[in-house]
Short mmCIF file of C-alpha atoms in Angstrom, two decimals:
data_model
loop_
_atom_site.label_atom_id
_atom_site.label_comp_id
_atom_site.label_asym_id
_atom_site.label_seq_id
_atom_site.Cartn_x
_atom_site.Cartn_y
_atom_site.Cartn_z
CA MET A 244 -14.44 14.59 -17.71
CA LEU A 245 -10.92 15.83 -16.91
CA PRO A 246 -9.30 18.05 -19.54
CA LEU A 247 -5.97 16.54 -20.56
CA THR A 248 -4.09 19.79 -20.98
CA SER A 249 -0.86 18.16 -19.87
CA LEU A 250 0.48 14.70 -19.29
CA LYS A 251 0.45 15.14 -15.53
CA ILE A 252 -2.74 15.25 -13.51
CA VAL A 253 -2.51 16.13 -9.84
CA LEU A 254 -5.25 14.76 -7.66
CA SER A 255 -5.86 15.48 -3.99
CA PHE A 256 -5.35 12.43 -1.82
CA LEU A 257 -6.58 12.19 1.79
CA LEU A 258 -4.83 9.91 4.27
CA VAL A 259 -7.10 9.07 7.22
CA VAL A 260 -5.58 7.28 10.18
CA GLY A 261 -8.22 5.29 12.01
CA SER A 262 -11.93 5.89 12.40
CA PRO A 263 -13.98 6.25 15.56
CA VAL A 264 -17.00 4.37 14.19
CA PHE A 265 -15.49 0.88 14.44
CA SER A 266 -14.91 -1.38 17.39
CA ILE A 267 -11.25 -1.80 16.47
CA PRO A 268 -9.25 0.59 18.68
CA LEU A 269 -7.74 3.08 16.25
CA ASN A 270 -6.00 6.42 16.31
CA THR A 271 -8.14 9.32 15.18
CA HIS A 272 -5.70 11.95 13.86
CA THR A 273 -5.85 12.68 10.14
CA THR A 274 -3.10 13.42 7.64
CA ALA A 275 -3.66 14.98 4.20
CA VAL A 276 -1.19 14.40 1.36
CA SER A 277 -1.38 14.68 -2.41
CA LEU A 278 -1.68 11.94 -5.02
CA ALA A 279 -0.31 12.58 -8.50
CA ALA A 280 -1.15 10.57 -11.59
CA LYS A 281 2.03 10.55 -13.64
CA PHE A 282 1.54 10.11 -17.37
CA LYS A 283 4.55 9.71 -19.65
CA ALA A 284 4.60 11.18 -23.14
CA ALA A 285 2.30 9.49 -25.63
CA GLY A 286 3.84 6.63 -27.54
CA VAL A 287 6.80 6.16 -25.17
CA THR A 288 5.69 2.72 -24.13
CA ASN A 289 2.88 0.21 -24.13
CA ILE A 290 0.72 -0.27 -21.03
CA VAL A 291 -0.06 -3.90 -21.85
CA ALA A 292 3.59 -4.85 -22.33
CA SER A 293 4.61 -2.99 -19.18
CA ASP A 294 1.90 -4.56 -17.00
CA ARG A 295 2.59 -8.01 -18.44
CA ALA A 296 6.33 -7.71 -17.76
CA ARG A 297 5.55 -6.70 -14.18
CA ALA A 298 3.19 -9.66 -13.65
CA GLN A 299 5.73 -12.13 -15.03
CA SER A 300 8.53 -10.72 -12.88
CA LEU A 301 6.40 -10.79 -9.70
CA HIS A 302 5.42 -14.38 -10.49
CA GLN A 303 9.04 -15.41 -11.08
CA ALA A 304 10.27 -13.66 -7.95
CA ALA A 305 7.73 -15.42 -5.75
CA LYS A 306 8.60 -18.81 -7.24
CA ILE A 307 12.30 -18.46 -6.46
CA GLY A 308 11.55 -17.15 -2.98
CA LYS A 309 12.94 -13.64 -3.17
CA GLN A 310 11.84 -10.37 -4.67
CA TYR A 311 14.89 -9.76 -6.80
CA ALA A 312 14.68 -11.62 -10.08
CA ASN A 313 16.65 -11.25 -13.27
CA ALA A 314 14.40 -9.68 -15.90
CA SER A 315 14.78 -8.08 -19.29
CA ILE A 316 13.77 -4.45 -18.86
CA THR A 317 12.19 -3.42 -22.13
CA ASN A 318 9.16 -1.40 -21.00
CA VAL A 319 8.70 1.63 -18.81
CA ALA A 320 5.40 1.94 -16.97
CA PRO A 321 3.43 4.81 -18.54
CA ILE A 322 1.36 5.65 -15.48
CA GLY A 323 1.60 5.44 -11.72
CA TYR A 324 0.29 7.06 -8.55
CA THR A 325 2.61 8.85 -6.17
CA VAL A 326 2.29 10.29 -2.68
CA GLN A 327 4.50 13.02 -1.28
CA VAL A 328 6.48 11.51 1.58
CA GLY A 329 8.72 13.42 3.95
CA ILE A 330 12.02 11.71 4.82
CA GLY A 331 14.70 12.71 7.30
CA ASN A 332 15.19 15.64 9.66
CA PRO A 333 15.30 18.31 8.38
CA MET A 334 12.59 16.79 6.22
CA LYS A 335 12.75 16.54 2.44
CA HIS A 336 9.77 15.48 0.32
CA TYR A 337 9.85 12.69 -2.28
CA GLY A 338 7.17 11.51 -4.70
CA LEU A 339 6.89 7.74 -4.19
CA LEU A 340 4.83 5.25 -6.18
CA VAL A 341 2.21 3.48 -4.00
CA ASP A 342 2.80 -0.26 -4.49
CA THR A 343 0.84 -3.09 -2.83
CA ALA A 344 2.99 -5.72 -4.58
CA SER A 345 6.23 -4.60 -2.95
CA GLY A 346 7.32 -4.45 0.66
CA ASN A 347 10.38 -2.28 0.06
CA THR A 348 10.44 1.50 0.27
CA TRP A 349 13.19 3.20 -1.70
CA ILE A 350 14.20 6.55 -3.17
CA GLY A 351 16.79 8.02 -5.50
CA ALA A 352 15.25 7.89 -8.98
CA ASP A 353 14.29 11.40 -10.14
CA GLN A 354 15.50 12.95 -6.88
CA TYR A 355 18.59 12.01 -4.89
CA TYR A 356 18.39 11.01 -1.23
CA THR A 357 19.58 13.69 1.18
CA ILE A 358 21.37 12.42 4.28
CA THR A 359 20.22 14.18 7.46
CA ARG A 360 20.77 13.75 11.20
CA THR A 361 18.19 10.92 11.33
CA SER A 362 19.90 8.90 8.55
CA THR A 363 21.68 5.67 9.48
CA ASP A 364 23.74 3.77 6.92
CA THR A 365 23.34 0.07 7.80
CA GLY A 366 26.14 -1.02 5.48
CA ASN A 367 23.75 -3.40 3.70
CA THR A 368 22.95 -3.44 0.01
CA VAL A 369 19.43 -3.70 -1.45
CA ALA A 370 18.11 -4.72 -4.87
CA VAL A 371 14.58 -5.25 -6.25
CA SER A 372 13.21 -5.99 -9.73
CA TYR A 373 9.64 -5.22 -10.80
CA GLY A 374 9.66 -6.50 -14.39
CA SER A 375 9.01 -3.01 -15.76
CA GLY A 376 11.76 -1.51 -13.62
CA ASN A 377 14.43 -2.25 -11.02
CA PHE A 378 16.83 -0.61 -8.61
CA SER A 379 19.89 -1.44 -6.53
CA GLY A 380 21.78 0.51 -3.92
CA LYS A 381 22.36 0.88 -0.17
CA GLU A 382 20.05 0.47 2.82
CA TYR A 383 19.49 3.33 5.26
CA LEU A 384 17.25 3.65 8.30
CA ASP A 385 15.44 6.97 8.48
CA THR A 386 12.27 8.75 9.64
CA ILE A 387 9.32 8.82 7.23
CA THR A 388 6.70 11.55 7.69
CA LEU A 389 3.23 11.79 6.20
CA ASN A 390 2.30 15.18 7.65
CA SER A 391 1.47 14.40 11.31
CA LEU A 392 2.14 10.67 10.92
CA SER A 393 5.76 9.69 11.62
CA ILE A 394 7.58 6.35 11.30
CA SER A 395 11.05 6.09 12.83
CA ASN A 396 13.90 3.77 11.81
CA GLN A 397 12.20 2.74 8.58
CA SER A 398 14.31 0.66 6.17
CA ILE A 399 14.82 2.69 3.01
CA GLY A 400 16.67 1.64 -0.12
CA VAL A 401 18.79 4.40 -1.65
CA ALA A 402 19.29 3.73 -5.34
CA ASP A 403 22.71 3.82 -6.97
CA THR A 404 21.21 2.52 -10.22
CA TYR A 405 17.64 2.14 -11.42
CA GLN A 406 15.54 1.54 -14.54
CA GLY A 407 11.90 2.20 -15.39
CA PHE A 408 11.06 4.87 -12.81
CA ARG A 409 11.25 8.11 -14.77
CA GLY A 410 8.85 10.65 -13.30
CA VAL A 411 8.90 9.34 -9.71
CA ASP A 412 11.45 9.41 -6.90
CA GLY A 413 10.98 5.79 -5.82
CA VAL A 414 8.46 3.39 -4.30
CA LEU A 415 6.39 3.27 -1.10
CA GLY A 416 6.03 -0.49 -0.51
CA ILE A 417 2.83 -1.44 1.33
CA GLY A 418 2.76 -5.12 0.40
CA PRO A 419 3.32 -8.12 2.71
CA VAL A 420 6.61 -8.20 4.60
CA SER A 421 7.52 -11.52 2.95
CA LEU A 422 8.08 -9.58 -0.28
CA THR A 423 11.23 -8.07 1.25
CA LYS A 424 12.83 -11.51 1.63
CA GLY A 425 16.25 -11.65 -0.02
CA THR A 426 16.22 -7.99 -1.06
CA VAL A 427 18.62 -6.69 1.60
CA SER A 428 22.05 -8.21 2.29
CA ASN A 429 22.70 -9.83 5.67
CA THR A 430 18.95 -9.70 6.34
CA ASP A 431 16.08 -12.16 5.97
CA THR A 432 13.17 -9.69 5.79
CA VAL A 433 12.86 -6.02 6.73
CA PRO A 434 9.83 -4.38 8.40
CA THR A 435 7.50 -2.60 5.98
CA ILE A 436 5.82 0.76 6.53
CA MET A 437 2.75 -1.06 7.87
CA ASP A 438 4.82 -3.29 10.17
CA ASN A 439 6.47 -0.30 11.79
CA LEU A 440 3.22 1.62 12.15
CA LEU A 441 1.93 -1.34 14.16
CA SER A 442 5.06 -1.96 16.23
CA GLN A 443 5.39 1.75 17.02
CA LYS A 444 1.74 1.76 18.14
CA SER A 445 0.53 4.28 15.57
CA ILE A 446 -2.14 1.73 14.66
CA HIS A 447 -3.56 -1.24 16.56
CA SER A 448 -4.38 -3.50 13.60
CA GLU A 449 -2.27 -3.93 10.48
CA ILE A 450 -5.06 -2.95 8.10
CA LEU A 451 -5.00 -0.55 5.16
CA GLY A 452 -8.15 0.80 3.49
CA VAL A 453 -7.80 2.09 -0.08
CA TYR A 454 -10.33 4.32 -1.83
CA LEU A 455 -9.66 5.55 -5.37
CA VAL A 456 -11.96 7.77 -7.37
CA PRO A 457 -11.76 7.24 -11.17
CA VAL A 458 -9.18 9.63 -12.65
CA SER A 459 -11.75 10.77 -15.22
CA GLU A 460 -13.91 12.31 -12.49
CA GLU A 461 -13.66 16.07 -11.92
CA ASP A 462 -13.29 15.58 -8.16
CA SER A 463 -10.55 12.94 -8.29
CA THR A 464 -9.74 12.41 -4.62
CA GLY A 465 -8.81 9.32 -2.69
CA THR A 466 -8.41 8.03 0.84
CA LEU A 467 -5.95 5.71 2.55
CA THR A 468 -6.99 4.60 6.02
CA PHE A 469 -4.23 3.18 8.20
CA GLY A 470 -5.41 0.81 10.93
CA GLY A 471 -8.94 0.35 9.58
CA TRP A 472 -11.33 1.57 6.91
CA ASN A 473 -13.85 4.33 6.26
CA SER A 474 -17.38 2.94 6.00
CA SER A 475 -18.79 6.32 4.90
CA LEU A 476 -17.11 5.77 1.53
CA MET A 477 -18.83 2.41 0.97
CA THR A 478 -22.26 1.65 -0.47
CA SER A 479 -22.33 -2.05 0.44
CA ASP A 480 -21.19 -4.48 3.09
CA ILE A 481 -17.59 -5.66 2.95
CA THR A 482 -16.86 -9.03 1.35
CA TYR A 483 -13.65 -10.62 2.59
CA ALA A 484 -11.58 -13.17 0.71
CA PRO A 485 -8.84 -15.04 2.56
CA ILE A 486 -5.37 -14.89 1.08
CA THR A 487 -5.27 -17.71 -1.45
CA THR A 488 -3.43 -20.93 -0.66
CA ALA A 489 -2.26 -21.20 -4.27
CA SER A 490 1.41 -20.54 -4.94
CA PRO A 491 2.85 -18.08 -5.80
CA ALA A 492 -0.14 -15.69 -5.54
CA ARG A 493 -0.31 -16.36 -1.79
CA ASN A 494 2.94 -14.39 -1.36
CA TYR A 495 1.17 -11.19 -2.46
CA TRP A 496 -2.31 -9.80 -1.84
CA GLY A 497 -3.56 -12.89 -3.63
CA ILE A 498 -7.17 -14.09 -3.76
CA ASP A 499 -9.33 -16.60 -5.63
CA GLN A 500 -12.07 -15.40 -7.96
CA SER A 501 -14.02 -16.28 -11.10
CA ILE A 502 -14.97 -13.95 -13.95
CA THR A 503 -18.17 -13.91 -15.98
CA TYR A 504 -18.96 -11.82 -19.05
CA GLY A 505 -22.72 -11.48 -19.25
CA ASN A 506 -23.97 -15.01 -18.56
CA SER A 507 -20.80 -16.77 -19.77
CA THR A 508 -17.99 -17.79 -17.42
CA ILE A 509 -14.69 -16.84 -19.02
CA LEU A 510 -12.46 -17.65 -16.03
CA SER A 511 -13.30 -20.41 -13.58
CA SER A 512 -12.03 -20.05 -10.04
CA ALA A 513 -8.40 -18.95 -10.30
CA ALA A 514 -5.74 -17.41 -8.08
CA GLY A 515 -4.34 -13.98 -8.82
CA ILE A 516 -3.25 -10.76 -7.14
CA VAL A 517 -4.58 -7.28 -6.40
CA ASP A 518 -2.01 -4.60 -7.27
CA THR A 519 -2.17 -0.80 -7.09
CA ALA A 520 0.92 -0.42 -9.31
CA THR A 521 -0.58 -2.35 -12.22
CA VAL A 522 -2.77 -0.26 -14.52
CA LEU A 523 -4.97 -2.79 -16.33
CA ILE A 524 -6.95 -5.92 -15.51
CA LEU A 525 -4.84 -8.79 -16.79
CA ILE A 526 -6.45 -12.21 -17.23
CA ALA A 527 -5.33 -15.65 -18.41
CA THR A 528 -5.03 -16.09 -22.18
CA ASP A 529 -8.03 -18.43 -22.55
CA ALA A 530 -10.22 -15.98 -20.64
CA PHE A 531 -8.88 -13.05 -22.64
CA ASP A 532 -9.60 -14.81 -25.93
CA ALA A 533 -13.15 -15.56 -24.78
CA TYR A 534 -13.65 -11.92 -23.75
CA LYS A 535 -12.25 -10.66 -27.04
CA THR A 536 -14.57 -12.91 -29.04
CA ALA A 537 -17.63 -12.06 -26.95
CA THR A 538 -17.09 -8.30 -27.23
CA GLY A 539 -16.13 -8.39 -30.90
CA ALA A 540 -13.05 -6.32 -30.12
CA THR A 541 -9.95 -6.16 -32.30
CA LEU A 542 -6.38 -5.88 -31.05
CA ASP A 543 -4.97 -2.41 -31.69
CA GLU A 544 -1.30 -2.69 -32.67
CA THR A 545 -0.41 0.85 -31.59
CA THR A 546 -1.69 0.70 -28.01
CA GLY A 547 -1.70 -3.06 -27.46
CA LEU A 548 -5.26 -2.75 -26.14
CA LEU A 549 -8.51 -4.18 -27.41
CA LYS A 550 -10.49 -1.64 -29.43
CA ILE A 551 -14.25 -1.57 -30.01
CA THR A 552 -16.67 0.52 -32.05
CA SER A 553 -19.40 2.72 -30.61
CA ASP A 554 -21.95 0.13 -31.66
CA GLN A 555 -20.03 -2.64 -29.87
CA TYR A 556 -19.78 -0.44 -26.80
CA SER A 557 -23.57 -0.05 -26.75
CA ARG A 558 -23.83 -3.85 -26.63
CA LEU A 559 -21.18 -4.46 -23.95
CA LYS A 560 -22.36 -6.73 -21.15
CA PRO A 561 -21.36 -6.56 -17.46
CA LEU A 562 -18.00 -8.07 -16.52
CA ILE A 563 -18.56 -9.80 -13.19
CA PHE A 564 -15.86 -10.76 -10.69
CA THR A 565 -17.21 -13.26 -8.16
CA ILE A 566 -15.22 -13.07 -4.94
CA ARG A 567 -16.21 -15.26 -2.01
CA GLY A 568 -19.73 -15.61 -3.43
CA THR A 569 -20.27 -11.88 -4.01
CA ALA A 570 -20.49 -10.36 -7.48
CA PHE A 571 -18.45 -7.23 -8.15
CA THR A 572 -19.58 -5.88 -11.48
CA LEU A 573 -17.75 -3.68 -13.95
CA THR A 574 -20.30 -1.81 -16.01
CA PRO A 575 -19.60 -1.22 -19.72
CA ASN A 576 -18.24 2.24 -18.85
CA ALA A 577 -15.90 0.73 -16.25
CA GLN A 578 -14.46 -1.64 -18.87
CA ILE A 579 -13.08 1.14 -21.08
CA TRP A 580 -10.07 3.42 -20.87
CA PRO A 581 -10.97 7.08 -20.12
CA ARG A 582 -11.53 8.47 -23.61
CA SER A 583 -10.22 11.95 -22.75
CA MET A 584 -6.86 10.31 -21.99
CA ASN A 585 -6.39 8.35 -25.22
CA SER A 586 -3.17 10.21 -26.05
CA VAL A 587 -1.58 8.81 -22.90
CA ILE A 588 -1.79 5.25 -24.24
CA GLY A 589 -0.26 6.13 -27.60
CA ASP A 590 -3.36 6.99 -29.64
CA THR A 591 -1.93 9.83 -31.74
CA SER A 592 -5.10 10.35 -33.77
CA GLY A 593 -6.38 12.93 -31.34
CA ASN A 594 -9.78 11.26 -31.48
CA SER A 595 -11.31 11.01 -28.02
CA ASP A 596 -14.14 8.94 -29.49
CA ASN A 597 -11.87 5.91 -29.94
CA ILE A 598 -12.81 3.25 -27.39
CA TYR A 599 -10.25 0.90 -25.80
CA LEU A 600 -10.92 -1.85 -23.26
CA ILE A 601 -8.90 -2.13 -20.05
CA VAL A 602 -8.83 -5.95 -20.01
CA ALA A 603 -5.65 -7.50 -21.43
CA ASP A 604 -3.89 -10.84 -21.86
CA ILE A 605 -1.61 -11.65 -18.93
CA GLY A 606 0.55 -13.99 -21.01
CA SER A 607 2.06 -17.34 -20.08
CA GLU A 608 3.63 -18.69 -16.88
CA THR A 609 2.09 -16.18 -14.52
CA PHE A 610 -0.98 -15.62 -12.31
CA GLY A 611 -4.57 -16.35 -13.31
CA PHE A 612 -5.23 -12.61 -13.13
CA VAL A 613 -3.94 -9.29 -11.84
CA SER A 614 -6.51 -6.68 -10.82
CA GLY A 615 -4.88 -3.29 -11.28
CA TYR A 616 -5.97 0.22 -10.39
CA THR A 617 -8.63 0.29 -13.14
CA PHE A 618 -10.46 -2.32 -11.06
CA LEU A 619 -9.65 -0.77 -7.67
CA GLU A 620 -10.95 2.68 -8.57
CA ARG A 621 -14.44 1.19 -8.82
CA PHE A 622 -14.40 -0.53 -5.41
CA TYR A 623 -13.19 0.16 -1.88
CA SER A 624 -10.44 -2.31 -0.98
CA ILE A 625 -9.09 -3.40 2.40
CA PHE A 626 -5.69 -5.04 2.82
CA ASP A 627 -5.81 -6.83 6.16
CA THR A 628 -2.50 -8.32 7.30
CA THR A 629 -3.79 -9.03 10.80
CA ASN A 630 -6.50 -11.40 9.54
CA LYS A 631 -4.76 -12.47 6.29
CA ARG A 632 -7.53 -11.34 3.95
CA VAL A 633 -8.56 -8.78 1.35
CA GLY A 634 -11.92 -7.01 1.48
CA PHE A 635 -14.02 -5.25 -1.16
CA ALA A 636 -17.11 -3.06 -1.15
CA THR A 637 -18.92 -0.93 -3.71
CA THR A 638 -18.67 2.86 -3.68
CA ALA A 639 -20.50 5.82 -5.19
CA TYR A 640 -18.20 5.43 -8.22
CA THR A 641 -18.80 1.75 -8.90
CA GLU A 642 -21.27 2.67 -11.63
CA SER A 643 -19.71 5.98 -12.68
CA THR A 644 -20.09 6.84 -16.37
CA SER A 645 -17.22 9.33 -16.53
CA ASN A 646 -15.09 7.27 -18.94
#
């Protein structure tokens, strides 16, 4: 278990570009960067409200056909994962939130953008809303560096104003390029980080592999693989799901799945999205109510999360996500918030024995589900733009009991 001696936990994060063990022609150089889990002060906000606001804003934005949507900003995300990204020449480092539900990369929140000799002001404006945050400002083209990996002429938003991004410098958008539509003036869409890696021949397939180790593990490391995936981190075959045809989930990394608790189906086949910048697993209200009843949980007013007793935890059943005919199972331990980090979610009792569930109500007029990082840290995930699909496999941490 990780000691929570501060509200910031720094994890090592390994970025692997390519792998020689696959038939896909890939680069083989490796870049190491750091991943930081940023936790705001206890009680500042509510994870459920923040995640729900984000889901509703993403849903609205996709429906109107552009990523900027008017939204009431009432919640600040309490947690996010950042990578240190070098920008410009001479290079300056910025801590950017890794976001698979955004195509835009931008900076200027906690740290201002420094103009260097590689900076080009396009004269365009840029604006994006995330539900739990937003920004607006100017567009620049500049060089992005991840140690030995370099991307030239990358579109970067430079914020004049922003909300909801305290503790980070901006966002590294690794979602589909369609998510940039309407965000930059005088422009239809702008190339994403992944688009430019492909066009500049740093990778030969637009594929991103994501490996997250649960933050409650002592050795909390992770791996991003650009251009492929790392099979040595998997303990099963890969199951691929095509991008859903259902609107508006199809505009994101959207898939179809069903959810079963024990032997009872709580969500029939529904379309939703996979999102690294969402914390929880959000599901449709009917499914949430069925899960709440089946577990015997009560809604905790302070945290907004479902809370269970130790006895109820001992009786928790598997929560099974069926994707393309394959069952991906969250064990009872995987269904709970890391108990050593209860203060992060607003539990001021100081009792690490309190048990909260990481499944929450998504609310109305949104997706059937959003699978956030609490799902992704239990499975290897592959975001495959080239073949329009998302892949999943089990890992050594699928059945971890560290929570």
